[in-house]
Amino acid sequence: MSTATSVLRSLFYLLKGSHSRSTVIITMGTLVSCLIVFTLAGQTNSMALQAFCSLCIFDLLFIGTALLSAWNIENRNTKVRQKIQSNNNDSSTALFIPTQTVATFSYGTARFEVLAVFTSTMLSILGAFFILKESIEKFLEDEPIHIGYLMPASFITFFMHLIVIYFVPNQSFDHVIAASSSSWLQEHVSDIFQNLCHYIPGLSRLLLPRINPLALLCWCGLAIIFSDSFLLTMGYGHFVDTLSSLLMAFMTFGTMVPMAVYSGKILLQTTPAHMIGQLDKCLHEASRLDGVLEFRHEHFWALSFGTLVGSLHVRCRRDADEQLVLAHVWNKLANVVQILTIHIFKDDWLRRQTHTFMQPQVTHHGHSHSPSNNPSSASAYNGFVVVT
Amino acid sequence: MLDSDDFSKTSKSRPLADVLHIFLLLIIIKILKTFGIFITYDLLKSYHLVLILFLATLFTSICLLLIQKPFSSSFRPNRALFYRIIKYTICLTIIRLLWLFGLTLCGPLRTILLFEHSDIVILACFQVLFSSSMSGQQGHTARIRGVVFFALAVLAIFAFDNDDLRQRVDHPEGHAHHRFFAHIFYRLTSFVGVADHKGGVILLLFALFGRCAMNSWSKKLVLDIGGPKKFYALTTCLSTVCLIPMSFIMMLINNLFLDPTESARSNFQTTLPTTTVTASFFTNLTALIIPVLIISLFIFVLDFYVEQIAIVKLDRIRTYRFGTLAMIFASLVISFIWVQTVSAANSNAWLGRTIEVEEHVLSGGVVFAVVMFAFATDLLSSPIRQRSGAFIGYSQEGVPLFNLTHQRSQSLLLILKSSLRDILAESDSRQIFYFLCINLTFTFVELLYGAWTNSLGLLSDGFHMLFDCTALVVGLYAALMARWKPTRVFSYGYGRVEVLSGFVNGLFLVVVAFFVFYEAIGRLFEPPEINTNRLLIVSVAGFAVNMIGIFSFSHAHAHAHGGGGSCAMSHSAPAKDQHHGHSHDGHDHSHSHSHGHSHGEHDHGHSHGSNEKASHHGHSHSMRDNANMKGVFLHVLADTLGSVGVIISSLLIQFFGWNISDPICSLFISIMIFLSVLPLLKDSAMTLLLQTPSHIQYEILDRILKLDQVLSYSDEHFWNLTSSTVVGTIHIQIANDGDEQRITAQVQGILKDAQIQNVAVQVEKQIFLNHLNGLNSALGQLASSQRTFSHR
């Protein structure tokens, strides 16, 4: 409940703020155009238009995600400020008496963005799926289509969508679009453009860069609606409409699925594919450190876009200095993994303690890692101390 | 020519100047072949196709006998080989007959567009459609695009090519169709419900696929006979022999059956070249023989020889590619000219004849199809860039290394078998699977019955059921996936998939609720008339099926709690109560009540607070409280609600005539679905957001603090991995003389008591920070622990 109210409060804060006024205006515009467009779509009885207008609903979700990520950034800044302030205030008093309550989200609210992206992409996928089913049903029902509203509604959607995509700053979606794999639509378009650039090299600067998949979806949708209305005026009947709505739905699928997969993988606590190489290199280096025997339970997962969390169990040699090993392993990994927990353990450490009582010279050489300076007393090999 | 510059680009093996004459010859011959097909079409208007084919193959075989001499003394086939040749010949003849029949139905342009594709293109289509091993290779996207273009072109010819002139004919068996054979075909197509021309399209596609299959299967046969030329001559001769009895039978049938129509027709058509073969055979001998000669020369002889030469000189792919492209464009041009001349001729000579109706005009669909086919041929026949290994890395010398081992694809049957075994292994997936089977059976019965009785309501309801089944499939797949072993990327295992699938199912229901709401609002203003007579039966049947689902799923829940055999912890009655108090779905309980739990459970309410008093017990609720199963259950529940709504509203409409009751019911249902799905959404979202489970108390952390030599703790993170397992990490700061291993063990013990598995404890001393400073390392989140030590 408290999260809901805090979300609401931050939304209000954003609405009041001057820097987000354009976003507020765009939101209003989207809401109004959503209403208009859906009434028109209901009037025309055309599934293709409805499929295209569902972009408007996606726009609303997109703005919601943008607000959430803005709120998140705000949140982080204020939190840091509060922390500093609290440090200044009560540094004299006892600091670490656990008077505070357990934070409900111990990792902070960064993960909200991921969930928002996942939800909005998933909702539009499911909406496309629903439209698929609806259009088949409509095809069976065979109702007449009024062409008159087709073009105005689609133009409203088109402009609104472009405005939302290009004028609402949305960090999380920008990241996902940049990081996720290309959709089939993007791939085909870039393939076509590459072939085109073979013939007209001058266009390469214009056509070769990666196109924003959401804008691409919008353009293709507009083209489909155009041809749909053209064919409908030619008198080709429902079949065209059903076909174009199916095509729209598949395009929406194709655009949204890579983004949903990317954010869903983060939600499933997996290692991001692009980090694996770097991580492996670091782990390899760390495993060669003195005193480290092996790694177990390596869990590295993305907390949010660009933050990596890791936990690792390190089995170290029995005579190794734990704090030193910890510091070295930490040093290797901390550059890649932002939030890290390293659990150091030794095989039967209880026995070593009894051992140290009998043989104090082992602990005496505590910091020297190789027992070579006193080979007669003890030589550690693979965790076993051989007493001579 | 459009192709030539393209050609010069691709020809790397041979320079253009060497093969230019062959290339031009090929193009010319292909144009001549196109011309021949147009002549054939004109001939087919007046003569029977078997007769035409017979005569053409007869001339061809005479030519080939003279050139090739296939029955020379060296050729002595044994019995098995002879049978294979006979089989091939019969197939060939059938396919040619189909082709000619399609020609009569579709006209020459469409026939060329559909039939004159090389085997390479068709095989590439099938390869793209049915093999997944190619995915990821360079050029695969181009192939997919080619297949899509091909499909679009066929679709354009099939559906968007309304040569309106033809469809106006009430009985499209024009003057050329007055045959027994054509009549049967006409009856067949009208029974299926496609027009005559569309039937021809289907026929031609059949012929095309048949030809491809035949050619690819007969490759060994060709070698056994001794070269394609000899083979061609032999099969052509044999097919002539095959056609002799057929053409005689056809002649007889035509004489027997068609005399009355012929006499009736001759009343008003006198200038028509009469088609009864016996009557006109001798009079029109010259008019028949010369075109047939041209046909056999153009289509069957010259084309074959030039193609053989071109295959040798150019290569195979290029030959087929340019041959097909040349034919497609030539046919477009010729048909354009042809239609104009024929219509001029019509207006001059054959006034009032049905031939105007018969003529296949150019339409937008056909032009579109021509463009699409050209693209598809170009894309599909371009050689694929082979990249037969996966890039691994670089060797020590800096040479790139490739992995050449391919993923072996398992057979479909094996995959099905193993996945079925996996599904049946555990109760969750078994439940979903059985219910899915019931649901699918019901759906297909409904769809079949709907198609049979031609009822739209049933059909659309069937589609709706099919749509609902996808949620079950998602749930089933997630339940299967949750059991996979952890991998490098999924280091915590796949358990979270179930939570995610529960979330997705929840979103699915939200979408459903939204659309139902939207439609209901639309209907509220203008309630439509609803025909209720069959609706009631269907909805009652759907209700019954869904009730089975509800009972089985709730049964499973009750067993899981009561049985406890699979639970690691055996808490008795209070734990169970805890579970039901914590669960959010009221309907869920109403069924599990019937399995012998106490009825006081509802007093616990739906609050989280109730289980905070006993953290240990609070955990046990989640042993089987699976988000995935809950999502599936809610979906089934929503369906049931839908059926109930339909039953109520149709009853109201039937007895009181309240048409408005339908949208009102839908409104209520959508709101109920939405409200019931909210708790599930919230729960799974909180798990996905790594919310600290509510039973982790300060009391536990206090116990850690009270341990010997522990100064403080920081970075305490605990979260539900799945609904049943809690994992966590914690950093602990200790005094310099403390023993790390002892404290680690103690902390682990404390956390184990709190049902937290898989803990990582990092124990830090002041020395650690000193070391880090010495190493000049990044501190990460260590600021707080640094503060601990600095304030001491």
PDB file of N, CA, C and O in Angstrom, chain B residues 72-114:
ATOM      1  N   SER B  72      17.992 -47.777 -78.683  1.00  0.00           N
ATOM      2  CA  SER B  72      19.085 -48.386 -79.439  1.00  0.00           C
ATOM      3  C   SER B  72      19.518 -49.679 -78.769  1.00  0.00           C
ATOM      4  O   SER B  72      19.066 -50.006 -77.667  1.00  0.00           O
ATOM      5  N   SER B  73      20.394 -50.383 -79.396  1.00  0.00           N
ATOM      6  CA  SER B  73      20.695 -51.755 -78.971  1.00  0.00           C
ATOM      7  C   SER B  73      21.351 -51.807 -77.602  1.00  0.00           C
ATOM      8  O   SER B  73      21.258 -52.807 -76.901  1.00  0.00           O
ATOM      9  N   SER B  74      21.992 -50.732 -77.223  1.00  0.00           N
ATOM     10  CA  SER B  74      22.706 -50.774 -75.941  1.00  0.00           C
ATOM     11  C   SER B  74      21.757 -50.730 -74.758  1.00  0.00           C
ATOM     12  O   SER B  74      22.144 -51.042 -73.635  1.00  0.00           O
ATOM     13  N   PHE B  75      20.515 -50.343 -74.981  1.00  0.00           N
ATOM     14  CA  PHE B  75      19.607 -50.151 -73.860  1.00  0.00           C
ATOM     15  C   PHE B  75      18.795 -51.404 -73.585  1.00  0.00           C
ATOM     16  O   PHE B  75      17.903 -51.773 -74.338  1.00  0.00           O
ATOM     17  N   ARG B  76      19.134 -52.079 -72.501  1.00  0.00           N
ATOM     18  CA  ARG B  76      18.368 -53.263 -72.081  1.00  0.00           C
ATOM     19  C   ARG B  76      18.010 -53.134 -70.605  1.00  0.00           C
ATOM     20  O   ARG B  76      18.753 -53.586 -69.759  1.00  0.00           O
ATOM     21  N   PRO B  77      16.928 -52.516 -70.309  1.00  0.00           N
ATOM     22  CA  PRO B  77      16.595 -52.345 -68.878  1.00  0.00           C
ATOM     23  C   PRO B  77      16.124 -53.649 -68.260  1.00  0.00           C
ATOM     24  O   PRO B  77      15.462 -54.454 -68.927  1.00  0.00           O
ATOM     25  N   ASN B  78      16.490 -53.831 -67.006  1.00  0.00           N
ATOM     26  CA  ASN B  78      15.940 -54.999 -66.317  1.00  0.00           C
ATOM     27  C   ASN B  78      14.541 -54.676 -65.808  1.00  0.00           C
ATOM     28  O   ASN B  78      14.028 -53.560 -65.987  1.00  0.00           O
ATOM     29  N   ARG B  79      13.962 -55.673 -65.140  1.00  0.00           N
ATOM     30  CA  ARG B  79      12.544 -55.556 -64.831  1.00  0.00           C
ATOM     31  C   ARG B  79      12.251 -54.424 -63.847  1.00  0.00           C
ATOM     32  O   ARG B  79      11.339 -53.615 -64.055  1.00  0.00           O
ATOM     33  N   ALA B  80      13.079 -54.339 -62.780  1.00  0.00           N
ATOM     34  CA  ALA B  80      12.827 -53.351 -61.719  1.00  0.00           C
ATOM     35  C   ALA B  80      12.953 -51.939 -62.274  1.00  0.00           C
ATOM     36  O   ALA B  80      12.109 -51.066 -62.021  1.00  0.00           O
ATOM     37  N   LEU B  81      13.986 -51.755 -63.072  1.00  0.00           N
ATOM     38  CA  LEU B  81      14.200 -50.439 -63.663  1.00  0.00           C
ATOM     39  C   LEU B  81      13.032 -50.067 -64.553  1.00  0.00           C
ATOM     40  O   LEU B  81      12.557 -48.926 -64.546  1.00  0.00           O
ATOM     41  N   PHE B  82      12.545 -51.053 -65.274  1.00  0.00           N
ATOM     42  CA  PHE B  82      11.439 -50.807 -66.186  1.00  0.00           C
ATOM     43  C   PHE B  82      10.187 -50.372 -65.417  1.00  0.00           C
ATOM     44  O   PHE B  82       9.493 -49.435 -65.801  1.00  0.00           O
ATOM     45  N   TYR B  83       9.947 -51.055 -64.281  1.00  0.00           N
ATOM     46  CA  TYR B  83       8.790 -50.666 -63.462  1.00  0.00           C
ATOM     47  C   TYR B  83       8.929 -49.239 -62.967  1.00  0.00           C
ATOM     48  O   TYR B  83       7.972 -48.480 -62.933  1.00  0.00           O
ATOM     49  N   ARG B  84      10.160 -48.886 -62.565  1.00  0.00           N
ATOM     50  CA  ARG B  84      10.362 -47.522 -62.069  1.00  0.00           C
ATOM     51  C   ARG B  84      10.091 -46.498 -63.154  1.00  0.00           C
ATOM     52  O   ARG B  84       9.469 -45.459 -62.918  1.00  0.00           O
ATOM     53  N   ILE B  85      10.535 -46.836 -64.368  1.00  0.00           N
ATOM     54  CA  ILE B  85      10.284 -45.908 -65.476  1.00  0.00           C
ATOM     55  C   ILE B  85       8.788 -45.770 -65.709  1.00  0.00           C
ATOM     56  O   ILE B  85       8.274 -44.665 -65.913  1.00  0.00           O
ATOM     57  N   ILE B  86       8.100 -46.893 -65.662  1.00  0.00           N
ATOM     58  CA  ILE B  86       6.650 -46.863 -65.910  1.00  0.00           C
ATOM     59  C   ILE B  86       5.971 -45.988 -64.862  1.00  0.00           C
ATOM     60  O   ILE B  86       5.125 -45.131 -65.173  1.00  0.00           O
ATOM     61  N   LYS B  87       6.381 -46.186 -63.615  1.00  0.00           N
ATOM     62  CA  LYS B  87       5.786 -45.390 -62.533  1.00  0.00           C
ATOM     63  C   LYS B  87       6.007 -43.902 -62.783  1.00  0.00           C
ATOM     64  O   LYS B  87       5.089 -43.088 -62.711  1.00  0.00           O
ATOM     65  N   TYR B  88       7.251 -43.598 -63.113  1.00  0.00           N
ATOM     66  CA  TYR B  88       7.597 -42.185 -63.353  1.00  0.00           C
ATOM     67  C   TYR B  88       6.757 -41.633 -64.495  1.00  0.00           C
ATOM     68  O   TYR B  88       6.231 -40.516 -64.421  1.00  0.00           O
ATOM     69  N   THR B  89       6.617 -42.447 -65.547  1.00  0.00           N
ATOM     70  CA  THR B  89       5.891 -41.979 -66.718  1.00  0.00           C
ATOM     71  C   THR B  89       4.437 -41.675 -66.382  1.00  0.00           C
ATOM     72  O   THR B  89       3.877 -40.666 -66.831  1.00  0.00           O
ATOM     73  N   ILE B  90       3.849 -42.570 -65.585  1.00  0.00           N
ATOM     74  CA  ILE B  90       2.441 -42.353 -65.241  1.00  0.00           C
ATOM     75  C   ILE B  90       2.294 -41.066 -64.441  1.00  0.00           C
ATOM     76  O   ILE B  90       1.412 -40.234 -64.712  1.00  0.00           O
ATOM     77  N   CYS B  91       3.216 -40.868 -63.487  1.00  0.00           N
ATOM     78  CA  CYS B  91       3.168 -39.621 -62.705  1.00  0.00           C
ATOM     79  C   CYS B  91       3.313 -38.419 -63.611  1.00  0.00           C
ATOM     80  O   CYS B  91       2.575 -37.428 -63.499  1.00  0.00           O
ATOM     81  N   LEU B  92       4.256 -38.511 -64.524  1.00  0.00           N
ATOM     82  CA  LEU B  92       4.519 -37.397 -65.430  1.00  0.00           C
ATOM     83  C   LEU B  92       3.273 -37.064 -66.241  1.00  0.00           C
ATOM     84  O   LEU B  92       2.894 -35.892 -66.379  1.00  0.00           O
ATOM     85  N   THR B  93       2.629 -38.106 -66.739  1.00  0.00           N
ATOM     86  CA  THR B  93       1.443 -37.889 -67.561  1.00  0.00           C
ATOM     87  C   THR B  93       0.339 -37.231 -66.749  1.00  0.00           C
ATOM     88  O   THR B  93      -0.317 -36.283 -67.208  1.00  0.00           O
ATOM     89  N   ILE B  94       0.163 -37.723 -65.522  1.00  0.00           N
ATOM     90  CA  ILE B  94      -0.894 -37.154 -64.682  1.00  0.00           C
ATOM     91  C   ILE B  94      -0.612 -35.689 -64.420  1.00  0.00           C
ATOM     92  O   ILE B  94      -1.513 -34.835 -64.515  1.00  0.00           O
ATOM     93  N   ILE B  95       0.665 -35.391 -64.138  1.00  0.00           N
ATOM     94  CA  ILE B  95       0.987 -34.003 -63.820  1.00  0.00           C
ATOM     95  C   ILE B  95       0.791 -33.108 -65.033  1.00  0.00           C
ATOM     96  O   ILE B  95       0.285 -31.992 -64.934  1.00  0.00           O
ATOM     97  N   ARG B  96       1.152 -33.637 -66.195  1.00  0.00           N
ATOM     98  CA  ARG B  96       0.933 -32.824 -67.401  1.00  0.00           C
ATOM     99  C   ARG B  96      -0.540 -32.600 -67.650  1.00  0.00           C
ATOM    100  O   ARG B  96      -0.949 -31.502 -68.062  1.00  0.00           O
ATOM    101  N   LEU B  97      -1.342 -33.636 -67.397  1.00  0.00           N
ATOM    102  CA  LEU B  97      -2.793 -33.464 -67.590  1.00  0.00           C
ATOM    103  C   LEU B  97      -3.326 -32.415 -66.626  1.00  0.00           C
ATOM    104  O   LEU B  97      -4.130 -31.556 -67.013  1.00  0.00           O
ATOM    105  N   LEU B  98      -2.863 -32.506 -65.394  1.00  0.00           N
ATOM    106  CA  LEU B  98      -3.294 -31.517 -64.392  1.00  0.00           C
ATOM    107  C   LEU B  98      -2.921 -30.117 -64.833  1.00  0.00           C
ATOM    108  O   LEU B  98      -3.697 -29.170 -64.719  1.00  0.00           O
ATOM    109  N   TRP B  99      -1.713 -30.039 -65.363  1.00  0.00           N
ATOM    110  CA  TRP B  99      -1.211 -28.732 -65.794  1.00  0.00           C
ATOM    111  C   TRP B  99      -2.091 -28.160 -66.900  1.00  0.00           C
ATOM    112  O   TRP B  99      -2.509 -27.001 -66.860  1.00  0.00           O
ATOM    113  N   LEU B 100      -2.414 -29.034 -67.881  1.00  0.00           N
ATOM    114  CA  LEU B 100      -3.238 -28.553 -68.988  1.00  0.00           C
ATOM    115  C   LEU B 100      -4.636 -28.195 -68.503  1.00  0.00           C
ATOM    116  O   LEU B 100      -5.238 -27.220 -68.957  1.00  0.00           O
ATOM    117  N   PHE B 101      -5.139 -28.980 -67.578  1.00  0.00           N
ATOM    118  CA  PHE B 101      -6.467 -28.704 -67.055  1.00  0.00           C
ATOM    119  C   PHE B 101      -6.479 -27.373 -66.307  1.00  0.00           C
ATOM    120  O   PHE B 101      -7.387 -26.563 -66.440  1.00  0.00           O
ATOM    121  N   GLY B 102      -5.387 -27.165 -65.531  1.00  0.00           N
ATOM    122  CA  GLY B 102      -5.252 -25.876 -64.853  1.00  0.00           C
ATOM    123  C   GLY B 102      -5.169 -24.746 -65.853  1.00  0.00           C
ATOM    124  O   GLY B 102      -5.718 -23.666 -65.640  1.00  0.00           O
ATOM    125  N   LEU B 103      -4.520 -25.017 -66.978  1.00  0.00           N
ATOM    126  CA  LEU B 103      -4.401 -24.002 -68.023  1.00  0.00           C
ATOM    127  C   LEU B 103      -5.774 -23.618 -68.558  1.00  0.00           C
ATOM    128  O   LEU B 103      -6.066 -22.432 -68.754  1.00  0.00           O
ATOM    129  N   THR B 104      -6.622 -24.621 -68.751  1.00  0.00           N
ATOM    130  CA  THR B 104      -7.962 -24.283 -69.244  1.00  0.00           C
ATOM    131  C   THR B 104      -8.733 -23.466 -68.220  1.00  0.00           C
ATOM    132  O   THR B 104      -9.550 -22.630 -68.592  1.00  0.00           O
ATOM    133  N   LEU B 105      -8.464 -23.732 -66.961  1.00  0.00           N
ATOM    134  CA  LEU B 105      -9.242 -23.034 -65.937  1.00  0.00           C
ATOM    135  C   LEU B 105      -8.705 -21.634 -65.655  1.00  0.00           C
ATOM    136  O   LEU B 105      -9.478 -20.717 -65.399  1.00  0.00           O
ATOM    137  N   CYS B 106      -7.384 -21.491 -65.660  1.00  0.00           N
ATOM    138  CA  CYS B 106      -6.796 -20.239 -65.176  1.00  0.00           C
ATOM    139  C   CYS B 106      -6.329 -19.312 -66.270  1.00  0.00           C
ATOM    140  O   CYS B 106      -6.059 -18.144 -66.003  1.00  0.00           O
ATOM    141  N   GLY B 107      -6.158 -19.815 -67.427  1.00  0.00           N
ATOM    142  CA  GLY B 107      -5.588 -18.972 -68.464  1.00  0.00           C
ATOM    143  C   GLY B 107      -4.078 -19.055 -68.449  1.00  0.00           C
ATOM    144  O   GLY B 107      -3.479 -19.449 -67.446  1.00  0.00           O
ATOM    145  N   PRO B 108      -3.435 -18.695 -69.551  1.00  0.00           N
ATOM    146  CA  PRO B 108      -1.995 -18.924 -69.701  1.00  0.00           C
ATOM    147  C   PRO B 108      -1.142 -18.103 -68.745  1.00  0.00           C
ATOM    148  O   PRO B 108      -0.169 -18.620 -68.207  1.00  0.00           O
ATOM    149  N   LEU B 109      -1.502 -16.867 -68.518  1.00  0.00           N
ATOM    150  CA  LEU B 109      -0.648 -16.013 -67.681  1.00  0.00           C
ATOM    151  C   LEU B 109      -0.533 -16.565 -66.271  1.00  0.00           C
ATOM    152  O   LEU B 109       0.567 -16.735 -65.735  1.00  0.00           O
ATOM    153  N   ARG B 110      -1.673 -16.897 -65.701  1.00  0.00           N
ATOM    154  CA  ARG B 110      -1.654 -17.398 -64.336  1.00  0.00           C
ATOM    155  C   ARG B 110      -1.001 -18.764 -64.253  1.00  0.00           C
ATOM    156  O   ARG B 110      -0.332 -19.085 -63.271  1.00  0.00           O
ATOM    157  N   THR B 111      -1.184 -19.554 -65.290  1.00  0.00           N
ATOM    158  CA  THR B 111      -0.536 -20.857 -65.300  1.00  0.00           C
ATOM    159  C   THR B 111       0.975 -20.710 -65.298  1.00  0.00           C
ATOM    160  O   THR B 111       1.678 -21.389 -64.558  1.00  0.00           O
ATOM    161  N   ILE B 112       1.460 -19.791 -66.109  1.00  0.00           N
ATOM    162  CA  ILE B 112       2.916 -19.605 -66.145  1.00  0.00           C
ATOM    163  C   ILE B 112       3.403 -19.103 -64.796  1.00  0.00           C
ATOM    164  O   ILE B 112       4.405 -19.577 -64.264  1.00  0.00           O
ATOM    165  N   LEU B 113       2.650 -18.170 -64.236  1.00  0.00           N
ATOM    166  CA  LEU B 113       3.063 -17.622 -62.939  1.00  0.00           C
ATOM    167  C   LEU B 113       3.123 -18.698 -61.879  1.00  0.00           C
ATOM    168  O   LEU B 113       4.000 -18.707 -61.026  1.00  0.00           O
ATOM    169  N   LEU B 114       2.187 -19.607 -61.929  1.00  0.00           N
ATOM    170  CA  LEU B 114       2.121 -20.585 -60.849  1.00  0.00           C
ATOM    171  C   LEU B 114       2.991 -21.802 -61.101  1.00  0.00           C
ATOM    172  O   LEU B 114       3.555 -22.366 -60.173  1.00  0.00           O
TER     173      LEU B 114
END
